[in-house]
XYZ file of C-alpha atoms in Angstrom:
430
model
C 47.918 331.546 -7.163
C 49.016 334.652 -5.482
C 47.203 336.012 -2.531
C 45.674 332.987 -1.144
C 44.781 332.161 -4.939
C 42.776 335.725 -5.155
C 45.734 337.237 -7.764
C 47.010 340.564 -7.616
C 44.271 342.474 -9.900
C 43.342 344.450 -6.661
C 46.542 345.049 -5.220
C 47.841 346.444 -8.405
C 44.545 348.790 -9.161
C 45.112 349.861 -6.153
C 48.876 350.100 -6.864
C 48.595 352.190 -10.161
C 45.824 354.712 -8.809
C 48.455 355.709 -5.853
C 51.166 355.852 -8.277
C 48.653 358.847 -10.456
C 47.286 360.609 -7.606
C 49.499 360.310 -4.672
C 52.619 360.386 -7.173
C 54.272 357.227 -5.425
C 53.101 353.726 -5.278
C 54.890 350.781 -3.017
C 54.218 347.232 -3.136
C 56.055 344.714 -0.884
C 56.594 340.996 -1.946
C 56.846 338.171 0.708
C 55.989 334.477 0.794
C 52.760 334.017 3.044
C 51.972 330.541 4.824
C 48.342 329.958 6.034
C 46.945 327.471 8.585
C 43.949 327.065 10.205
C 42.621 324.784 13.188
C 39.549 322.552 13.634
C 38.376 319.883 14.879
C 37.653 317.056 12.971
C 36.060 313.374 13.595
C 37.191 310.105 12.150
C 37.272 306.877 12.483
C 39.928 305.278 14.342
C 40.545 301.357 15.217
C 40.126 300.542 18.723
C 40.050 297.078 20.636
C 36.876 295.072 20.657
C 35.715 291.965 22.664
C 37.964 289.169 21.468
C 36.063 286.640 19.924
C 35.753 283.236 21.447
C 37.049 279.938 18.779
C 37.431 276.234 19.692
C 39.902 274.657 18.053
C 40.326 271.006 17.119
C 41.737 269.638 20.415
C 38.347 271.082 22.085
C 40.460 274.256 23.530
C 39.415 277.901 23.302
C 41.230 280.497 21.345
C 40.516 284.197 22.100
C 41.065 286.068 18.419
C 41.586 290.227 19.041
C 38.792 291.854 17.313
C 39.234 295.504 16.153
C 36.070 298.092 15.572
C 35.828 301.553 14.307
C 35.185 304.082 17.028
C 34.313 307.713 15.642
C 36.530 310.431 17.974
C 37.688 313.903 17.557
C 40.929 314.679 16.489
C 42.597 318.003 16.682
C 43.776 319.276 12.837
C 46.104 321.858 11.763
C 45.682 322.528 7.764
C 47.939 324.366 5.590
C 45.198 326.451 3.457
C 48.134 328.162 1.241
C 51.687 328.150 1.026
C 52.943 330.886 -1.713
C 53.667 334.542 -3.078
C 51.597 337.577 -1.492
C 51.563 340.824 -2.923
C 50.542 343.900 -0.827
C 50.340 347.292 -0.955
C 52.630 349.310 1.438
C 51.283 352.829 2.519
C 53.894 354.958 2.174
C 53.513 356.794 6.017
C 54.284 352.724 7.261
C 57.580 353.142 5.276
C 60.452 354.923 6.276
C 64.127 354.727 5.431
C 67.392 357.051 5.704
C 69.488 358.896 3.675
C 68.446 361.380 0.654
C 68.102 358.466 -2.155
C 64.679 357.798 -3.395
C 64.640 354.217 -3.675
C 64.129 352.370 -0.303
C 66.612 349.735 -1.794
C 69.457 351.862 -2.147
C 68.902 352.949 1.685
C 71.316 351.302 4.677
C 67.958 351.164 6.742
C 64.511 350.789 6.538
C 61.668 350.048 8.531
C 58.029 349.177 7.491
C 55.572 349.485 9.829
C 52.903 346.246 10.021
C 49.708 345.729 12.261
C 48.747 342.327 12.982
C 46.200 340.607 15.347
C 46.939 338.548 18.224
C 46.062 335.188 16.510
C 48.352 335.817 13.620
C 51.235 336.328 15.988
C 50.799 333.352 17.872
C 50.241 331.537 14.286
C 54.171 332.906 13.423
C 55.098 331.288 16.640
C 53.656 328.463 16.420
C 55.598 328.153 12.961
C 59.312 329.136 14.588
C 59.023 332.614 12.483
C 58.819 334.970 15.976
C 59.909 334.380 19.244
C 57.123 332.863 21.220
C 58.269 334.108 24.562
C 58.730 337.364 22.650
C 55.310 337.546 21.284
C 53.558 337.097 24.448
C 55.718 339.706 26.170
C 54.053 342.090 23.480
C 50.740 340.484 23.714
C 50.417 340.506 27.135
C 52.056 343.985 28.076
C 49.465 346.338 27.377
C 48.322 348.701 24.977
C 51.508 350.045 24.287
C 51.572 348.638 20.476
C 47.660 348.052 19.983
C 46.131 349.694 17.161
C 44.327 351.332 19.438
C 44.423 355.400 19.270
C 44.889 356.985 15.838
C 48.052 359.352 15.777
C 46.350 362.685 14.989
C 49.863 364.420 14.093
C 49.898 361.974 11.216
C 49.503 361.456 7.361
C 47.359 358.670 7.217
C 45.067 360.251 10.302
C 44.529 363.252 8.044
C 43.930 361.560 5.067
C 41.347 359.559 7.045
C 39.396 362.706 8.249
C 39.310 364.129 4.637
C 37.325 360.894 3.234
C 35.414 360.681 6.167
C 36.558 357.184 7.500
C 38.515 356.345 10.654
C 39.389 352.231 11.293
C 40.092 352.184 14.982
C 36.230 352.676 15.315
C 35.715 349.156 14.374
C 36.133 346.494 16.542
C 38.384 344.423 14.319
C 40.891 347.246 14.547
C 40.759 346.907 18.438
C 42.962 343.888 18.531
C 46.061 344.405 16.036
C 49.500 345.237 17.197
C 52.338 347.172 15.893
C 55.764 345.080 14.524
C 58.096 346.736 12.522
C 60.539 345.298 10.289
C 64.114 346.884 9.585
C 66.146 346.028 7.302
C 69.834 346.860 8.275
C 73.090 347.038 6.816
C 75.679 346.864 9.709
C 78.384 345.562 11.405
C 77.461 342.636 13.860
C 80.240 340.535 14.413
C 82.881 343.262 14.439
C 85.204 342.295 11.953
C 84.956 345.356 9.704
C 82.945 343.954 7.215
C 79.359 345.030 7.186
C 76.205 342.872 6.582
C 72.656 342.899 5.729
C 70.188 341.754 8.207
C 66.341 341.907 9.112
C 65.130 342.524 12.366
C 61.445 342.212 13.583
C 60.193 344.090 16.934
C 57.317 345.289 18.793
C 56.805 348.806 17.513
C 56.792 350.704 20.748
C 58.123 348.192 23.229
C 61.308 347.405 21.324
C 60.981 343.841 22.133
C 62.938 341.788 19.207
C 61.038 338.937 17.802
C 63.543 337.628 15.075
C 66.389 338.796 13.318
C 68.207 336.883 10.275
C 70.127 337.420 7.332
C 68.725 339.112 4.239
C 70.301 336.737 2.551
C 68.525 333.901 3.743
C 65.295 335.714 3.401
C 66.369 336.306 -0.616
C 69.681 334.615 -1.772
C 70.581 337.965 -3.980
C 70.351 340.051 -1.013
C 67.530 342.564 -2.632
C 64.739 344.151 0.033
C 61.425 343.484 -0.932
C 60.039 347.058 -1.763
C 59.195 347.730 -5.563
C 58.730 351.805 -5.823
C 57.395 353.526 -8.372
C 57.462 357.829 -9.060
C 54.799 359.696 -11.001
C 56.941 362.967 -11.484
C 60.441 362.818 -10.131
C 61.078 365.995 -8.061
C 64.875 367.154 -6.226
C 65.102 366.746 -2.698
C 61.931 364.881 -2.073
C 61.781 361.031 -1.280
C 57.936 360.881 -3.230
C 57.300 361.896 -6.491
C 54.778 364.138 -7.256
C 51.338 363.317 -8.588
C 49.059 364.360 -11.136
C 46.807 366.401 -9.353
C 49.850 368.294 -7.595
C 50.882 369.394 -11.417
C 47.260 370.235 -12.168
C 46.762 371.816 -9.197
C 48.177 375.250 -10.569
C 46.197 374.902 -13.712
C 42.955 373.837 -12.333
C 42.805 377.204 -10.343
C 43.223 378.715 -13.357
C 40.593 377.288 -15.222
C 38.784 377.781 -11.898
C 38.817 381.331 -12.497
C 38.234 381.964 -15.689
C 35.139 379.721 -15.586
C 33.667 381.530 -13.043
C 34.386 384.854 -15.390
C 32.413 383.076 -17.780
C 29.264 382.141 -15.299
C 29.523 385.272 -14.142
C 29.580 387.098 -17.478
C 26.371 385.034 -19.130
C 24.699 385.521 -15.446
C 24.506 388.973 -15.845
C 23.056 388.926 -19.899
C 20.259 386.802 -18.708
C 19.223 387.980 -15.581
C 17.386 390.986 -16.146
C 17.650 394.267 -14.246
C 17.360 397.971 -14.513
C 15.824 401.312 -13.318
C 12.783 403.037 -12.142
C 11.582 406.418 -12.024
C 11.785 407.985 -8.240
C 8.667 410.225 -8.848
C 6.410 407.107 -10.401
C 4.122 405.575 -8.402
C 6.132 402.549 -7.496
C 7.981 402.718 -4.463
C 11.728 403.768 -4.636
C 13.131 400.502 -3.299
C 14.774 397.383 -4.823
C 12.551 394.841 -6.278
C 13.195 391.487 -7.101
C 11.482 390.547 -10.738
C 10.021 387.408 -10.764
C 8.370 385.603 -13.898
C 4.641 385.743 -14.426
C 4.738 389.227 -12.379
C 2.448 392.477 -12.910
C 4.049 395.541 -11.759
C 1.920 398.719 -11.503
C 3.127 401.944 -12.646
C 1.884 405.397 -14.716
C 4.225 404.865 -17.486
C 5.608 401.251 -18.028
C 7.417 402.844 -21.226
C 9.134 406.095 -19.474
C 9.045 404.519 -15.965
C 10.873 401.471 -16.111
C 14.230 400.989 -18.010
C 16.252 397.328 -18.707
C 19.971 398.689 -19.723
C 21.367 396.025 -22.449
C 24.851 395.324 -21.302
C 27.455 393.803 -24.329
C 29.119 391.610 -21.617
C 31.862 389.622 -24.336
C 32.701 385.820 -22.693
C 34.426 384.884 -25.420
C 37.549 386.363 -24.144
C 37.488 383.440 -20.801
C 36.600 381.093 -23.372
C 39.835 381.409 -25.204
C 41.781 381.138 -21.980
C 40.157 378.327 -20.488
C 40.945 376.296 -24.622
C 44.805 377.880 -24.047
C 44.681 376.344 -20.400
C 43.468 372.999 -21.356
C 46.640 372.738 -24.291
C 48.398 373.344 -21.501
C 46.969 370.238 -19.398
C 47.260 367.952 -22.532
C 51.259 369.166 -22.804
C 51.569 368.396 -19.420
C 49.687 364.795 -18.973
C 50.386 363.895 -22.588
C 47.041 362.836 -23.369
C 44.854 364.818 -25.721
C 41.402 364.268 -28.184
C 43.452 361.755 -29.670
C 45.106 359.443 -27.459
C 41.133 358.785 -26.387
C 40.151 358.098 -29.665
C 38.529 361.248 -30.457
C 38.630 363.162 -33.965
C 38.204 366.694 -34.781
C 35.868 367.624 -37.533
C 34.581 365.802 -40.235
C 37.764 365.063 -42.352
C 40.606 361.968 -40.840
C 43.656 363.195 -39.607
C 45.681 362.578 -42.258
C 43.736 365.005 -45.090
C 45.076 368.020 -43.590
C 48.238 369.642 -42.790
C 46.947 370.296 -39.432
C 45.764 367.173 -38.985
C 49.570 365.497 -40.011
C 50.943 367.969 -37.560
C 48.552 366.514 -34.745
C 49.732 362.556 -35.904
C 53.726 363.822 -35.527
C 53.036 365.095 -32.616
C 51.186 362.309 -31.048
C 54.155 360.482 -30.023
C 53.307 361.830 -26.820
C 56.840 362.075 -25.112
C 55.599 363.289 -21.515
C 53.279 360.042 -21.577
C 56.552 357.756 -22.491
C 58.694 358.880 -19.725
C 55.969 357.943 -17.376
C 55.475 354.861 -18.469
C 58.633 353.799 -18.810
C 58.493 354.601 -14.643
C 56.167 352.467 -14.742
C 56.703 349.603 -16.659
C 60.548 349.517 -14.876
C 58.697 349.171 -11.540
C 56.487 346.358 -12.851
C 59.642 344.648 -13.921
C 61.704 345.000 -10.713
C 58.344 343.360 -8.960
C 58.489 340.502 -11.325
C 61.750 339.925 -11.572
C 61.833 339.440 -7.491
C 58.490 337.263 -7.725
C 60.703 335.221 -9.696
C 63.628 335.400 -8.003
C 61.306 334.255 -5.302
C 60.028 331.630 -6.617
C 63.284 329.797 -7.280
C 64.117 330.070 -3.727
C 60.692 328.984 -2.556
C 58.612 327.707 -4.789
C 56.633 324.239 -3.976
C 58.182 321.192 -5.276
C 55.821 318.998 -7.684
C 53.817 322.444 -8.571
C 52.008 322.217 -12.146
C 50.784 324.844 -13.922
C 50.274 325.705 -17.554
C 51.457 327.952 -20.347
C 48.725 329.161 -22.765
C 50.192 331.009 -26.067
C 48.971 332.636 -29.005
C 48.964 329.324 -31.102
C 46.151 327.586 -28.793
C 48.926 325.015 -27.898
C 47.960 324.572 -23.724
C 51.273 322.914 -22.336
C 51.117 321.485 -18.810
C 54.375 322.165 -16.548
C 55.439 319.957 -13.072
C 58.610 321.226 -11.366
C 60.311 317.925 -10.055
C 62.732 320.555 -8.132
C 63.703 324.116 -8.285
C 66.713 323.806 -10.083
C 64.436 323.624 -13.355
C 63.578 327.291 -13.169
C 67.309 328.767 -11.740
C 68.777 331.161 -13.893
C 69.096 335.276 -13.567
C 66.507 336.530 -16.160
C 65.560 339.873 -17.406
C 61.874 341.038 -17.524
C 61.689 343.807 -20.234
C 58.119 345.463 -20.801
C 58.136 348.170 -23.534
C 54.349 350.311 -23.593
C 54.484 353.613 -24.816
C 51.815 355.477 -27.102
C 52.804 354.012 -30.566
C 52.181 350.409 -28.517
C 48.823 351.076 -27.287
C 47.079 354.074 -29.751
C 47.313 352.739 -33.588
């Protein structure tokens, strides 16, 4: 039902794979409302020719006759009315203070781009200031998504992969609104509140402001954050190729030691006699090629070097240890098994089982599944504030039993509920 009835598969692929390799992943909740306009035709009643009776005194009566004329009528249809879930970028999001968590910050502002038509739709609605939105609309390029910031984040990122979205025209026509949430004193009594305010990027041209309240009745901001690696005195966490980073040059090395090392035992090369009849320059040997000389025996010599690898190989197995320490995973968490004998037939192998409850991969997944609960307990939370009355939907279980649900109101689903998740390696690795 969520995301114009699309779900939230993509969003939260896209959710998790930021959270691994960026080390932070932000997803913002909010309750979308879609229209569109058309023109339709139907068939409305319109006067006709009356029609012409004589009744019994000889007089005639004129009856009102009605026919179906086909006109065009101007529609506006409400294609979806529900939850949206969508991924934040965490250069649009910005908030004060040293805390981690946008939630526990006094204010924060998250940076949106939106095209004209879906401006005028939120006027249109009463959810912007129509006045206001034309002022923003209508003043320029000032807040157009129009020039890519080249001091920033997301411009860099952008060059790296090759792809830059203000070349498109699409891009051309989306403007800049940013949304701030508050917490401040605005009706100077000493008491402060929480508020939202929405306004043109760069113009500072205010659009709406409310309560947070009213936009959720607990007061709660709609971010859900989530950390890789926690890390002091940084806002982001820190990702898994940032912890492999030192490791992978490592292995880096050492792997080139070992190219290097079997490079020179196979390709061959020597010496030659100054005095023989070849000619006392470097020569590259090529397969399938005679060389001439007096004395191929005395004249030419291939020196055997005992170049030892093995050495690089035992560094690059101690490196990757390290990297399964570090990530938790390891030849068994992906199924894998060592030699010919099970796991448990060995004292080795017993060792391996102990140690595969995989603490490192527990403490980030509890991160994770904490983050997944905060998002569903406010889609919840949500939905008891705003869901549709007369919705049905239905609850499959394990027993087969399909059991079909109609809210009459929302008072059926009030309550404050906990969502607990547990995964963790004994959960998902038998």
């Amino acid at each position: 039902w969520a995301n114009k009835k699309q779900g939230v598969d993509m969003v939260l692929d896209r959710w998790l794979w930021q959270w691994i390799t960026r080390g932070v992943g932000i997803t913002k909740w909010r309750w979308d409302k879609c229209y569109t306009k058309f023109v339709d035709v139907e068939e409305q009643p319109e006067m006709d020719i009356p029609k012409v009776v004589i009744d019994e005194q000889g007089k005639e009566q004129l009856i009102p006759q009605l026919k179906l004329v086909e006109k065009e009528v101007e529609k506006v249809l409400k294609v979806f009315d529900g939850p949206a879930l969508e991924l934040v970028e965490p250069e649009d999001l910005r908030w004060s203070g040293t805390c981690s968590d946008p939630n526990d910050s006094d204010c924060v502002q998250h940076r949106q781009w939106f095209t004209a038509s879906e401006l005028r739709t939120m006027a249109s609605q009463g959810i912007f200031d129509a006045d206001a939105i034309e002022e923003i609309i209508s003043g320029g390029t000032s807040d157009r998504y129009n020039e890519p910031d080249q001091n920033s984040y997301a411009q860099a990122r952008r060059d790296n992969n090759g792809t830059n979205p203000s070349s498109t025209e699409s891009e051309l026509d989306r403007y800049e609104i940013r949304e701030a949430y508050v917490r401040t004193d605005i009706n100077e009594c000493g008491m402060d509140s929480d508020i939202v305010v929405w306004y043109g990027g760069k113009a500072r041209i205010p659009v709406r402001a409310t309560y947070l309240n009213r936009v959720n009745k607990f007061g709660k901001k709609p971010f859900i954050k989530i950390d890789f690696h926690l890390a002091d005195g940084r806002k982001y966490g820190v990702g898994l190729p940032e912890l492999l980073h030192p490791l992978s040059r490592e292995l880096d090395t050492f792997f080139n030691i070992q190219n290097d090392a079997a490079l020179y035992q196979v390709m061959p090369w020597g010496f030659i006699r100054s005095t023989s009849t070849l000619k006392p320059t470097e020569m590259q040997i090529k397969p399938g090629t005679l060389i001439p000389t007096d004395n191929p025996r005395e004249d030419v010599y291939f020196p055997q070097i005992n170049g030892n690898p093995a050495f690089a190989g035992t560094i690059v197995s101690f490196l990757q240890s390290m990297v399964e320490r570090l990530t938790g995973l390891s030849d068994l968490n992906l199924g894998i098994m060592s030699g010919a004998q099970g796991a448990a037939r060995t004292a080795s192998g017993v060792r391996a089982l102990l140690g595969e409850n995989s603490v490192n991969l527990d403490l980030v997944l509890r991160r994770l599944t904490k983050g997944w609960s905060n998002c569903l307990k406010y889609l919840y939370e949500m939905l008891q504030q705003r869901i549709p009355q007369g919705l049905s939907f239905r609850v499959t279980g394990d027993s087969g039993n399909d059991l079909w649900v109609s809210l009459q109101n929302r008072e059926q689903i009030y309550g404050d509920f906990d969502f607990e998740i547990s995964a963790n390696s004994a959960n998902t690795n038998p």
